[in-house]
PDB file of C-alpha atoms in Angstrom:
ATOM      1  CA  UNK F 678      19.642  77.231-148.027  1.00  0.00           C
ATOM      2  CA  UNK F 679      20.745  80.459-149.121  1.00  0.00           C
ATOM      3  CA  UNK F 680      17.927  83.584-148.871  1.00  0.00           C
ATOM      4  CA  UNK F 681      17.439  83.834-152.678  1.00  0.00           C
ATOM      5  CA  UNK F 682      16.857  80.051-152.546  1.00  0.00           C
ATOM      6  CA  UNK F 683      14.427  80.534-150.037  1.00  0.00           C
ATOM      7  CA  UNK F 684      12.652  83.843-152.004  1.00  0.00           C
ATOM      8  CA  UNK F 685      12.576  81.239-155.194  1.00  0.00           C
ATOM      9  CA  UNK F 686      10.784  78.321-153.702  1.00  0.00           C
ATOM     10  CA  UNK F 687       8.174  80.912-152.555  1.00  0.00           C
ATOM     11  CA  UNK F 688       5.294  81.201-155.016  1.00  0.00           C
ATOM     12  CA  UNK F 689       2.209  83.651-154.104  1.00  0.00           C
ATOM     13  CA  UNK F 690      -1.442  83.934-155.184  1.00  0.00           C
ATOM     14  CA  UNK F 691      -4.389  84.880-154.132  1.00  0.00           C
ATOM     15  CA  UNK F 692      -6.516  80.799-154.200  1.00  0.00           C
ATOM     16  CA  UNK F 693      -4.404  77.991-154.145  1.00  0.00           C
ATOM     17  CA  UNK F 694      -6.508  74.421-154.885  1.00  0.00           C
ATOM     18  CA  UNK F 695      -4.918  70.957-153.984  1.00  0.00           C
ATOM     19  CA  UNK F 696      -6.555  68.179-155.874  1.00  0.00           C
ATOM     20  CA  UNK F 697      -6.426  67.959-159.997  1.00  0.00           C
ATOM     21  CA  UNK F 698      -9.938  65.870-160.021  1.00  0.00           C
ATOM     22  CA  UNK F 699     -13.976  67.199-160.725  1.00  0.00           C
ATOM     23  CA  UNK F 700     -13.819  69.475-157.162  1.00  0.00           C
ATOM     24  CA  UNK F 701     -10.532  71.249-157.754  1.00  0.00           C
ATOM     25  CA  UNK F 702     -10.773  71.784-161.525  1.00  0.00           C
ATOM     26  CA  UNK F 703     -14.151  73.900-160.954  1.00  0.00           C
ATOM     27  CA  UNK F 704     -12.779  75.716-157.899  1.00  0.00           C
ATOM     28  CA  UNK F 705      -9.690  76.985-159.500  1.00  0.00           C
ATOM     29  CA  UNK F 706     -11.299  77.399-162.961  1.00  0.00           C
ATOM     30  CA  UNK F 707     -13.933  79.534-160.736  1.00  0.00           C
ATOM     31  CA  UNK F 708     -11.211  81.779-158.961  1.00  0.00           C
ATOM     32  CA  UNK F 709      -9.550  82.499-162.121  1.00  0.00           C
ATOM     33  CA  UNK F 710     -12.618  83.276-164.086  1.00  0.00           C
ATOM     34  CA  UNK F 711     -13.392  86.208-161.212  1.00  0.00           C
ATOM     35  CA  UNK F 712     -10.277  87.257-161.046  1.00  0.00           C
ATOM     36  CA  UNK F 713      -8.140  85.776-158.540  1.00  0.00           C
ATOM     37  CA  UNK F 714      -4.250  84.569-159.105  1.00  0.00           C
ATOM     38  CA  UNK F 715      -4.880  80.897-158.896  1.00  0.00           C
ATOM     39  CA  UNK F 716      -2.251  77.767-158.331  1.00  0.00           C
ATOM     40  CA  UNK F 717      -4.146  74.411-158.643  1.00  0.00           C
ATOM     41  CA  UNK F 718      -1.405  72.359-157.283  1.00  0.00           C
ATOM     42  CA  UNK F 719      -1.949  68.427-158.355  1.00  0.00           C
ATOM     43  CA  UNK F 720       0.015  64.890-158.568  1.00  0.00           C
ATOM     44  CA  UNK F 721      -0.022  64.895-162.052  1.00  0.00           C
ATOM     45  CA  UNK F 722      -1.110  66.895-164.774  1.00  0.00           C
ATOM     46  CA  UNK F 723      -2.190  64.473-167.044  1.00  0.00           C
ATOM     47  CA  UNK F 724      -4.594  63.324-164.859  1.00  0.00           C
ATOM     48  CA  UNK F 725      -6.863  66.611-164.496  1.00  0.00           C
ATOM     49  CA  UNK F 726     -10.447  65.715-164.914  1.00  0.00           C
ATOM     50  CA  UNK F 727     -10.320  62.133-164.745  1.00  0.00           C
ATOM     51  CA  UNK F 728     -13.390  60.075-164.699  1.00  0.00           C
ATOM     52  CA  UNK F 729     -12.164  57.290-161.878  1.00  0.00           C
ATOM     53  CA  UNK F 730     -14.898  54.733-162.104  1.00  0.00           C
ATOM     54  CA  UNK F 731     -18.576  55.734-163.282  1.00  0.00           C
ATOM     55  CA  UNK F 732     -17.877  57.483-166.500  1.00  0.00           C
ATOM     56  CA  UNK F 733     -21.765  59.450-166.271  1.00  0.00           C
ATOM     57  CA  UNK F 734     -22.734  63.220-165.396  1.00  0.00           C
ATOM     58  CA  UNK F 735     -26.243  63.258-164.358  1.00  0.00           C
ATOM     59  CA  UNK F 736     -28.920  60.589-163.058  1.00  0.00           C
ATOM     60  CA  UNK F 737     -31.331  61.073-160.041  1.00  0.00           C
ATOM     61  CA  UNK F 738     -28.308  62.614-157.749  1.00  0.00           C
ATOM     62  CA  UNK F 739     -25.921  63.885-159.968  1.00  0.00           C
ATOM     63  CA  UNK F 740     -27.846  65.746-162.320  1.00  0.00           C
ATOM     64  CA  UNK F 741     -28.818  68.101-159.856  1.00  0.00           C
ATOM     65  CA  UNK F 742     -25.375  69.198-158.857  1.00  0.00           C
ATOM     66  CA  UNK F 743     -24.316  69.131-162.477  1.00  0.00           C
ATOM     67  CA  UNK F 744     -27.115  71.521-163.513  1.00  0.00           C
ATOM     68  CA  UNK F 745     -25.981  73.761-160.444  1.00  0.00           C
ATOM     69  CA  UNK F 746     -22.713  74.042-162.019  1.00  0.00           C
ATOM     70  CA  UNK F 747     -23.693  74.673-165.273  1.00  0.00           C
ATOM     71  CA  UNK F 748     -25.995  77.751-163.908  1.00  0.00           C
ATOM     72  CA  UNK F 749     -22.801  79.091-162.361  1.00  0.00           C
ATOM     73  CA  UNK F 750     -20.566  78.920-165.422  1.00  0.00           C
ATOM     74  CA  UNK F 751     -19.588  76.134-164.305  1.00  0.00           C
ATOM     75  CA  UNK F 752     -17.037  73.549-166.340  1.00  0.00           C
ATOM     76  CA  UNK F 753     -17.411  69.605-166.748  1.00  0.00           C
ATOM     77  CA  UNK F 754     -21.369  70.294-167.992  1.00  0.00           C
ATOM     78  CA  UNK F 755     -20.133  71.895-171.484  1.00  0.00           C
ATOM     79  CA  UNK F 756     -17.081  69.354-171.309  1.00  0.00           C
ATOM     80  CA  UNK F 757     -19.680  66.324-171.041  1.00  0.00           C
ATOM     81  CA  UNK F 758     -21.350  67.799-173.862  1.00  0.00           C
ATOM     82  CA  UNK F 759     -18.060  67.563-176.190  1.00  0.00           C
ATOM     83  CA  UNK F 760     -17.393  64.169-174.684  1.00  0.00           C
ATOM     84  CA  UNK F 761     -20.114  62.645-175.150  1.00  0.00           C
ATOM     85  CA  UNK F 762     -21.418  58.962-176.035  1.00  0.00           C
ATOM     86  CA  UNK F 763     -24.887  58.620-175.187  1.00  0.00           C
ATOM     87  CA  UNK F 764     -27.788  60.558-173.824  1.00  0.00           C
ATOM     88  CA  UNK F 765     -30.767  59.305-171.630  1.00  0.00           C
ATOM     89  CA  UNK F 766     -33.597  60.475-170.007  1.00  0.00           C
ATOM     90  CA  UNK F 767     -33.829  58.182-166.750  1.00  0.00           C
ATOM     91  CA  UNK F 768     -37.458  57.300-165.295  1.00  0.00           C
ATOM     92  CA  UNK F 769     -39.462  58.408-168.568  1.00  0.00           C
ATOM     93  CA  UNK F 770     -42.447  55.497-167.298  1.00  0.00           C
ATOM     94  CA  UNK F 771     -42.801  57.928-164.232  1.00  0.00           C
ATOM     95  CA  UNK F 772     -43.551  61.433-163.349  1.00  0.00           C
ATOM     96  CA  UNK F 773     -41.911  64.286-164.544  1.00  0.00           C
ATOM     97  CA  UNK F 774     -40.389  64.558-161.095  1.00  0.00           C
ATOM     98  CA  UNK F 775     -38.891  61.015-161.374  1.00  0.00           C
ATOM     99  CA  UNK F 776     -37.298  61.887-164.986  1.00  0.00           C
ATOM    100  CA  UNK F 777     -33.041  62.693-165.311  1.00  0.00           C
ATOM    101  CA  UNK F 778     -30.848  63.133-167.652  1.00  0.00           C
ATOM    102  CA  UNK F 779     -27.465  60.858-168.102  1.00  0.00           C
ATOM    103  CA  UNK F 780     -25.026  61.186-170.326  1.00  0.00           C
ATOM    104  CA  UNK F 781     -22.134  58.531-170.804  1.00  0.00           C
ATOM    105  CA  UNK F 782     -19.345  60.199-171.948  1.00  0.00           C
ATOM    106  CA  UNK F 783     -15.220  58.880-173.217  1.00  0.00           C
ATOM    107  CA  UNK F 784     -13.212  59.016-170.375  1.00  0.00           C
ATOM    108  CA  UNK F 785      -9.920  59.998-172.500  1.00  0.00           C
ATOM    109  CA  UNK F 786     -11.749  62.314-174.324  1.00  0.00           C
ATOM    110  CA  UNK F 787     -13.027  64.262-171.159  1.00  0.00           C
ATOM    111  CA  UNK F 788      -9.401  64.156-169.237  1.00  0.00           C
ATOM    112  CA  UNK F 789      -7.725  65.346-172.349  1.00  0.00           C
ATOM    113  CA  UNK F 790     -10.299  67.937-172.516  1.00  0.00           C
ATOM    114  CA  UNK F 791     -10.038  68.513-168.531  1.00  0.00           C
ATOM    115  CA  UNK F 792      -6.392  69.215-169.091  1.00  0.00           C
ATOM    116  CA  UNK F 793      -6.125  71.242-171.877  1.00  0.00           C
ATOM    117  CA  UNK F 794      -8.696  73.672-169.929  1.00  0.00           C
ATOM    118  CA  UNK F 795      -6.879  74.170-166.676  1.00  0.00           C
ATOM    119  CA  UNK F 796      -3.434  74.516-168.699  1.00  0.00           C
ATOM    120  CA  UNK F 797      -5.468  77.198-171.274  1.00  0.00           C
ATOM    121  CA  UNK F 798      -7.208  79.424-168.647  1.00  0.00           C
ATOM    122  CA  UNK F 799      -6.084  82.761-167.628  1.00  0.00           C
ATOM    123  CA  UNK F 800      -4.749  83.459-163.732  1.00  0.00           C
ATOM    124  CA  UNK F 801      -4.436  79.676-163.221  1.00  0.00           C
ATOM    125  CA  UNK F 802      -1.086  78.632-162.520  1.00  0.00           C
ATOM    126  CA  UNK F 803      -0.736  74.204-162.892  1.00  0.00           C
ATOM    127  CA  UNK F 804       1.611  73.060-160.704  1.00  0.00           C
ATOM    128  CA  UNK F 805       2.858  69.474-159.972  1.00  0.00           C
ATOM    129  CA  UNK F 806       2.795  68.549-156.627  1.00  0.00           C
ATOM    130  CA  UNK F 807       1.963  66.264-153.427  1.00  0.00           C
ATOM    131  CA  UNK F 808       0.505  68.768-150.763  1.00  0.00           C
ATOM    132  CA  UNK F 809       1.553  67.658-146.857  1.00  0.00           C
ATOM    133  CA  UNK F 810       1.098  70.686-144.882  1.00  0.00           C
ATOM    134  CA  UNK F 811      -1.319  73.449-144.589  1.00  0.00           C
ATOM    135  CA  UNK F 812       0.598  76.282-143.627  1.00  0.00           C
ATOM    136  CA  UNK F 813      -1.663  79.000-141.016  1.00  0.00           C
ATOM    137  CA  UNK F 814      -1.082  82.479-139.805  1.00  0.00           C
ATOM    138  CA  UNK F 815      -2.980  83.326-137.040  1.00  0.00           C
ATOM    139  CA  UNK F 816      -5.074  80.784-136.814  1.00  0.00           C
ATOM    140  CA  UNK F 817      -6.300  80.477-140.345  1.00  0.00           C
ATOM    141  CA  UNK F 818      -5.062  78.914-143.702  1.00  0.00           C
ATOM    142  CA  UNK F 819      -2.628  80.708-145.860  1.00  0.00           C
ATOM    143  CA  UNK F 820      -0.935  78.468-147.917  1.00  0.00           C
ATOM    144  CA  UNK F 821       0.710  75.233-147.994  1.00  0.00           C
ATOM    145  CA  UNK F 822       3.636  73.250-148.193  1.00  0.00           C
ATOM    146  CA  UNK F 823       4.491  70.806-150.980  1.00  0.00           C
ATOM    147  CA  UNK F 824       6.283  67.442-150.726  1.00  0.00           C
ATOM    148  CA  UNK F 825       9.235  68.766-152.139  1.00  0.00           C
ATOM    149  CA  UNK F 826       9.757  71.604-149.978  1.00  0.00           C
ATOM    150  CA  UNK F 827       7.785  74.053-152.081  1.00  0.00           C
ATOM    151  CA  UNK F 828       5.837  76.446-150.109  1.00  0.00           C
ATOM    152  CA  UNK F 829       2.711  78.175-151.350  1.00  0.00           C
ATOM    153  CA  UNK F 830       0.968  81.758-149.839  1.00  0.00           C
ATOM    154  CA  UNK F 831      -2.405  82.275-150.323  1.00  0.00           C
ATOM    155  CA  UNK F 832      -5.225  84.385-149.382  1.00  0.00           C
ATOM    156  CA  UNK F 833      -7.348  81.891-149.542  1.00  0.00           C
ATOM    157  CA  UNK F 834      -6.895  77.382-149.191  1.00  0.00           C
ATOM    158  CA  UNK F 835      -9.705  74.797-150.956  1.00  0.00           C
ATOM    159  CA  UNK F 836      -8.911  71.342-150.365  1.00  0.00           C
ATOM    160  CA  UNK F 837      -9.943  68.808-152.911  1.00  0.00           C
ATOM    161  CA  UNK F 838      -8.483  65.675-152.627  1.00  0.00           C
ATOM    162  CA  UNK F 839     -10.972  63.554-153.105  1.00  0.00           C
ATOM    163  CA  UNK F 840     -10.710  59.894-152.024  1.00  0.00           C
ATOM    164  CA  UNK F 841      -6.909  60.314-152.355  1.00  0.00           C
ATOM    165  CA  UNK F 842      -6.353  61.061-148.883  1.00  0.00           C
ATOM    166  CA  UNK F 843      -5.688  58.055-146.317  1.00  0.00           C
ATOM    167  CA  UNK F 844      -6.558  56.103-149.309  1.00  0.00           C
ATOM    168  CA  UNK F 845      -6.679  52.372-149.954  1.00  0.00           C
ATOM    169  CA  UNK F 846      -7.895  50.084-153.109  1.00  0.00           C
ATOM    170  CA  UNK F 847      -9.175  46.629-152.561  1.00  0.00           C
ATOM    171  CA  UNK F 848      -8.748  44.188-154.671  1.00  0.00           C
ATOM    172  CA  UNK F 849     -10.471  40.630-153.766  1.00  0.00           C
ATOM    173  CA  UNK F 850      -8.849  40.002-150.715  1.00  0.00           C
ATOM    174  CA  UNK F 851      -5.911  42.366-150.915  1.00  0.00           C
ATOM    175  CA  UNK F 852      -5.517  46.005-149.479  1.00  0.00           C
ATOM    176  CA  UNK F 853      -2.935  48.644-150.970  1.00  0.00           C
ATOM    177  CA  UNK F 854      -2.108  52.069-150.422  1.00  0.00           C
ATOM    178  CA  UNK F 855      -3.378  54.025-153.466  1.00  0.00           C
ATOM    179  CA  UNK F 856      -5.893  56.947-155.190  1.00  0.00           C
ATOM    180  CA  UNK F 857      -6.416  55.346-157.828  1.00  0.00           C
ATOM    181  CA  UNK F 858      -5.037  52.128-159.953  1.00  0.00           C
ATOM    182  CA  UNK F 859      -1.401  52.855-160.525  1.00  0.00           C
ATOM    183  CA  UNK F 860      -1.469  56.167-158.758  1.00  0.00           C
ATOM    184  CA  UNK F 861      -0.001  56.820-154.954  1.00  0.00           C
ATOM    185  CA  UNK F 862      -2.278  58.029-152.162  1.00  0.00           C
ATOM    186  CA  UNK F 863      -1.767  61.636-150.665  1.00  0.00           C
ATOM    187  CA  UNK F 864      -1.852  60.902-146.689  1.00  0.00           C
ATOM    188  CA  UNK F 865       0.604  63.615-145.498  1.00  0.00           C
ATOM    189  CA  UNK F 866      -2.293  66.095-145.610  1.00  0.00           C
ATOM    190  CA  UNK F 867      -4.364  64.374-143.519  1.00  0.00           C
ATOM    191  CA  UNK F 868      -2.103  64.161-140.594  1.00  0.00           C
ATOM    192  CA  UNK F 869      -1.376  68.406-140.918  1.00  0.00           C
ATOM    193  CA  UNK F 870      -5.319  68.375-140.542  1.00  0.00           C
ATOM    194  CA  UNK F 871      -5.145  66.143-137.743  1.00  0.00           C
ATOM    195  CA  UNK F 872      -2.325  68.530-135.698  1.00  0.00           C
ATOM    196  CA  UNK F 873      -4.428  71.290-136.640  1.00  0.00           C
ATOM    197  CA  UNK F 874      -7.564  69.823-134.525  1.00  0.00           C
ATOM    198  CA  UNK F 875     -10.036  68.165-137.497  1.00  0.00           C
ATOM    199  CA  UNK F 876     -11.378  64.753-136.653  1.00  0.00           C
ATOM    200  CA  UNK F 877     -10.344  62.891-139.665  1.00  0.00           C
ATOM    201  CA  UNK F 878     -12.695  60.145-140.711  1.00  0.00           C
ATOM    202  CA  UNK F 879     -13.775  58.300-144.200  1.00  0.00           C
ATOM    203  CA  UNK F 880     -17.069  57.120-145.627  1.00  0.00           C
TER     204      UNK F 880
END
């Protein structure tokens, strides 16, 4: 590989996010909003924002965090808002204490939403990718390395990969390597982790 090749497959910013779900979308929506040049590197872009399995914000353990990121200008509450199906206040027979608010919301109408955010927001850079290496300098994170030989600098590394990493879907009695339905599994991160001294476990 020639130098200019090398220069090329070089790209720089300040945050770089790996993971496309809930976790990554707000972290690299939050870097750009303060500021920062921001790469939010993900399998695939039409699946930013997708609602896997429970297609709810709130409840008695969700609604908490959800309110948190609403205080902090936060993303997916104003997109649940737009998305929305139904509304319900949970535990209204108890104390005020025991009450939450749910709201179902259409799962292609939030991803398409999701999507059209990250690719619409200023100093956030999409970009396609598997991440398999997190690249350090002195013994801390600055950047990573993409499937495809892509390498990323940053200032600063947030890894969101959700359940994507080391994953596997069950199905009855039958196992498969997989994020999601239809979707591969991102392991090659795990094992940079790994060499790099984490104890890698799952719940």
């Amino acid at each position: 590989m020639s130098q200019l090749e090398l220069v090329e497959r070089i790209m720089k910013c300040d945050v770089i996010v790996a993971g496309g779900g809930h976790a990554g979308l707000e972290a690299a929506l939050a870097a750009a909003r303060v500021g920062a040049d921001t790469i939010l590197l993900t399998q695939r872009v039409e699946t930013i924002g997708t609602l896997s399995c429970n297609p709810a914000f709130g409840g008695p353990a969700k609604g908490g965090l959800v309110r948190e990121v609403d205080a902090l200008g936060g993303f997916c509450g104003h997109m649940a808002d737009e998305a929305a199906l139904q509304c319900r206040t949970l535990g209204e027979s108890k104390g005020p204490a025991a009450r939450s608010t749910r709201m179902l919301v259409d799962r292609e109408i939030y991803r398409r939403g999701a999507g059209a955010k990250a690719l619409s927001q200023d100093r956030l850079r999409v970009v396609e990718g598997e991440a398999v290496e997190i690249l350090t300098n002195r013994g801390r994170a600055a950047g990573l390395k993409s499937a495809d030989g892509r390498v990323f600098s940053a200032g600063a590394v947030v890894l969101a990969g959700g359940t994507f990493w080391r994953a596997t879907v069950h199905r009855g009695l039958q196992s498969s390597q997989a994020g999601r339905r239809g979707e591969d599994a991102a392991d090659r991160i795990s094992l940079s982790l790994a060499d790099l001294g984490h104890i890698i476990g799952r719940l």
